[in-house]
Amino acid sequence: CKMGNTKSLKILRIITRLNIGGPAQHVVFLTRGLNSDGFQSRLAFGAIDESEGDMSYLVREKETAFTEVDFLKNESGFLGNLKALFQLYRLICKEKPDIVHLHLLKARFLGGLAARFARVPFVLETLHGDLFAGYYGYLTTQAILMAERILGHLHVLRERGWHVPLRTVRVRDRIPQPQEGRLRPRGPRVHALP
């Protein structure tokens, strides 16, 4: 599908789910803030797990453009993942964003593939937390590392979202560098006081 040529920059932000925590707040506030600053920004998100708290009220109570992706969820299985990939591809083709901004592992993996298939000109990825250091059990961590190695070949730019130096994580876990672009620390630059 072809991307659009609008006067303002169009951003599609994709997150796996809006469960309770910092990533959900981050994407909602960023989407809302960019819309008020002259960008066209939309948030796409999937369903929370049964055991998680829901923060989707943040997008519903304010004027935030959003799309719910039915099959984008952690426990969707192989067929559900294929359906989510197709839903994301259709959404990207419909929205024609200049930038796709990805958050959380499943959205980064499926959204990255969908953006690649749709030939999105720029894909930005924000990592939230260090899932490579034993947060899950050994087998799950190894599966995540394999997915990260694949993701390392798909995306143009990565923004680090944790306090562990990203280069250390990449070398330790053999995750390739992005094809283009550079790593950017989160937050504003703070200069040392004299």
Short mmCIF file of C-alpha atoms in Angstrom, two decimals:
data_model
loop_
_atom_site.label_atom_id
_atom_site.label_comp_id
_atom_site.label_asym_id
_atom_site.label_seq_id
_atom_site.Cartn_x
_atom_site.Cartn_y
_atom_site.Cartn_z
CA CYS A 1 0.00 0.00 0.00
CA LYS A 2 1.15 3.57 -0.62
CA MET A 3 1.79 6.03 2.17
CA GLY A 4 0.02 9.40 2.10
CA ASN A 5 1.36 12.87 1.41
CA THR A 6 -0.31 15.04 4.03
CA LYS A 7 0.93 18.44 5.19
CA SER A 8 1.32 17.36 8.81
CA LEU A 9 3.32 14.34 9.88
CA LYS A 10 1.09 11.31 10.47
CA ILE A 11 2.07 8.88 13.23
CA LEU A 12 0.53 5.50 14.07
CA ARG A 13 1.56 4.30 17.52
CA ILE A 14 1.01 0.59 18.24
CA ILE A 15 1.15 -1.00 21.70
CA THR A 16 0.26 -4.58 22.62
CA ARG A 17 -2.12 -3.57 25.41
CA LEU A 18 -2.98 -0.73 27.78
CA ASN A 19 -2.46 -2.56 31.07
CA ILE A 20 -1.64 -0.69 34.27
CA GLY A 21 1.84 0.80 34.08
CA GLY A 22 4.15 3.37 32.60
CA PRO A 23 4.09 2.22 28.94
CA ALA A 24 0.29 2.68 28.73
CA GLN A 25 0.48 6.17 30.18
CA HIS A 26 3.48 7.01 27.99
CA VAL A 27 1.75 6.15 24.69
CA VAL A 28 -1.58 7.79 25.59
CA PHE A 29 -0.01 11.05 26.76
CA LEU A 30 2.39 11.10 23.80
CA THR A 31 -0.42 10.49 21.29
CA ARG A 32 -2.60 13.17 22.86
CA GLY A 33 0.28 15.63 23.17
CA LEU A 34 1.37 15.25 19.56
CA ASN A 35 -2.19 15.75 18.32
CA SER A 36 -2.37 19.05 20.17
CA ASP A 37 0.99 20.04 18.66
CA GLY A 38 -0.03 19.83 14.99
CA PHE A 39 0.72 16.18 14.24
CA GLN A 40 -1.84 13.59 13.20
CA SER A 41 -1.34 10.83 15.75
CA ARG A 42 -3.41 7.67 16.33
CA LEU A 43 -2.98 4.93 18.93
CA ALA A 44 -3.69 1.26 18.16
CA PHE A 45 -3.82 -1.24 21.01
CA GLY A 46 -4.88 -4.79 21.79
CA ALA A 47 -6.70 -6.46 24.67
CA ILE A 48 -5.36 -6.91 28.19
CA ASP A 49 -4.97 -10.30 29.83
CA GLU A 50 -7.66 -11.37 32.32
CA SER A 51 -5.31 -10.92 35.27
CA GLU A 52 -4.28 -7.36 34.35
CA GLY A 53 -5.74 -3.98 35.20
CA ASP A 54 -7.06 -1.89 32.31
CA MET A 55 -5.91 1.65 31.50
CA SER A 56 -7.79 2.02 28.20
CA TYR A 57 -10.05 4.50 29.99
CA LEU A 58 -7.26 7.03 29.40
CA VAL A 59 -7.95 7.05 25.66
CA ARG A 60 -11.71 6.91 26.07
CA GLU A 61 -12.05 9.83 28.50
CA LYS A 62 -10.07 12.32 26.41
CA GLU A 63 -10.07 13.15 22.75
CA THR A 64 -7.46 10.66 21.59
CA ALA A 65 -7.73 8.99 18.18
CA PHE A 66 -7.52 5.25 18.72
CA THR A 67 -8.20 1.86 17.16
CA GLU A 68 -8.64 -1.38 19.05
CA VAL A 69 -6.99 -4.38 17.39
CA ASP A 70 -9.03 -7.40 18.49
CA PHE A 71 -6.41 -10.13 18.04
CA LEU A 72 -3.41 -8.17 19.34
CA LYS A 73 -2.92 -9.71 22.78
CA ASN A 74 -0.36 -11.78 24.62
CA GLU A 75 -2.33 -15.04 24.70
CA SER A 76 -3.64 -15.07 21.12
CA GLY A 77 -1.85 -18.16 19.79
CA PHE A 78 -0.43 -18.65 16.29
CA LEU A 79 -3.71 -18.14 14.39
CA GLY A 80 -4.58 -15.11 16.50
CA ASN A 81 -1.14 -13.65 15.79
CA LEU A 82 -1.69 -14.06 12.04
CA LYS A 83 -5.06 -12.33 12.37
CA ALA A 84 -3.47 -9.51 14.38
CA LEU A 85 -0.75 -9.13 11.73
CA PHE A 86 -3.42 -8.85 9.03
CA GLN A 87 -5.45 -6.36 11.12
CA LEU A 88 -2.35 -4.21 11.67
CA TYR A 89 -1.44 -4.34 7.98
CA ARG A 90 -4.96 -3.22 7.01
CA LEU A 91 -4.88 -0.44 9.60
CA ILE A 92 -1.51 0.81 8.34
CA CYS A 93 -2.74 0.79 4.74
CA LYS A 94 -5.90 2.66 5.77
CA GLU A 95 -4.11 5.28 7.90
CA LYS A 96 -1.06 5.69 5.62
CA PRO A 97 1.28 6.91 8.39
CA ASP A 98 4.66 8.52 7.80
CA ILE A 99 5.90 6.92 11.03
CA VAL A 100 4.89 3.76 12.86
CA HIS A 101 5.97 3.88 16.51
CA LEU A 102 6.00 0.49 18.26
CA HIS A 103 5.76 -0.40 21.98
CA LEU A 104 5.90 -3.75 23.86
CA LEU A 105 7.17 -6.98 22.37
CA LYS A 106 4.19 -8.42 20.50
CA ALA A 107 3.21 -5.06 18.98
CA ARG A 108 6.85 -4.47 18.06
CA PHE A 109 7.10 -7.85 16.36
CA LEU A 110 3.74 -7.95 14.54
CA GLY A 111 3.57 -4.19 14.00
CA GLY A 112 7.13 -4.21 12.66
CA LEU A 113 6.27 -6.93 10.15
CA ALA A 114 3.04 -5.17 9.11
CA ALA A 115 4.91 -1.86 8.69
CA ARG A 116 7.59 -3.59 6.62
CA PHE A 117 4.96 -5.25 4.38
CA ALA A 118 3.16 -1.91 3.99
CA ARG A 119 6.46 -0.15 3.20
CA VAL A 120 6.16 2.46 5.92
CA PRO A 121 9.01 4.94 5.39
CA PHE A 122 10.05 5.16 9.05
CA VAL A 123 9.60 2.74 11.96
CA LEU A 124 10.48 3.79 15.49
CA GLU A 125 10.62 1.33 18.36
CA THR A 126 10.63 2.10 22.08
CA LEU A 127 11.76 -0.63 24.46
CA HIS A 128 10.16 -0.61 27.91
CA GLY A 129 12.14 -2.56 30.51
CA ASP A 130 14.85 -5.21 30.22
CA LEU A 131 13.03 -8.48 29.55
CA PHE A 132 16.31 -10.17 28.67
CA ALA A 133 17.64 -10.44 32.22
CA GLY A 134 15.50 -13.15 33.77
CA TYR A 135 12.19 -11.31 34.15
CA TYR A 136 10.60 -14.47 32.72
CA GLY A 137 11.86 -18.04 32.99
CA TYR A 138 14.74 -19.36 30.89
CA LEU A 139 12.72 -20.70 27.92
CA THR A 140 10.51 -17.63 27.65
CA THR A 141 13.57 -15.37 27.86
CA GLN A 142 15.26 -17.37 25.06
CA ALA A 143 12.12 -17.04 22.89
CA ILE A 144 12.07 -13.27 23.54
CA LEU A 145 15.77 -13.05 22.62
CA MET A 146 15.11 -14.87 19.34
CA ALA A 147 12.26 -12.45 18.57
CA GLU A 148 14.53 -9.49 19.44
CA ARG A 149 17.22 -10.77 17.06
CA ILE A 150 14.64 -10.87 14.28
CA LEU A 151 13.32 -7.43 15.25
CA GLY A 152 16.86 -6.07 15.10
CA HIS A 153 16.82 -6.69 11.34
CA LEU A 154 13.35 -5.19 10.77
CA HIS A 155 13.42 -1.73 12.27
CA VAL A 156 15.04 1.49 11.24
CA LEU A 157 15.45 3.24 14.58
CA ARG A 158 15.36 2.06 18.16
CA GLU A 159 14.86 4.24 21.20
CA ARG A 160 15.96 2.82 24.48
CA GLY A 161 13.43 2.84 27.27
CA TRP A 162 15.32 1.33 30.19
CA HIS A 163 18.28 2.16 32.37
CA VAL A 164 20.53 -0.74 31.31
CA PRO A 165 22.90 0.51 28.57
CA LEU A 166 21.45 -0.76 25.29
CA ARG A 167 24.87 -1.55 23.83
CA THR A 168 25.55 -3.87 26.79
CA VAL A 169 22.24 -5.65 26.20
CA ARG A 170 22.87 -5.92 22.44
CA VAL A 171 26.38 -7.36 22.87
CA ARG A 172 25.36 -9.68 25.70
CA ASP A 173 22.32 -11.03 23.86
CA ARG A 174 23.62 -10.81 20.24
CA ILE A 175 20.82 -8.50 19.09
CA PRO A 176 21.76 -6.73 15.84
CA GLN A 177 21.99 -2.96 15.56
CA PRO A 178 19.25 -1.18 13.60
CA GLN A 179 19.85 -0.91 9.85
CA GLU A 180 19.88 2.89 9.93
CA GLY A 181 19.42 5.68 12.41
CA ARG A 182 20.87 6.02 15.87
CA LEU A 183 19.97 5.20 19.43
CA ARG A 184 18.28 8.01 21.34
CA PRO A 185 17.94 8.20 25.12
CA ARG A 186 14.46 8.94 26.41
CA GLY A 187 13.61 12.33 27.87
CA PRO A 188 15.06 15.80 27.42
CA ARG A 189 18.78 16.48 27.39
CA VAL A 190 19.96 17.88 30.70
CA HIS A 191 23.21 19.80 30.70
CA ALA A 192 25.48 19.83 33.73
CA LEU A 193 25.26 22.95 35.86
CA PRO A 194 28.46 25.03 36.20
#
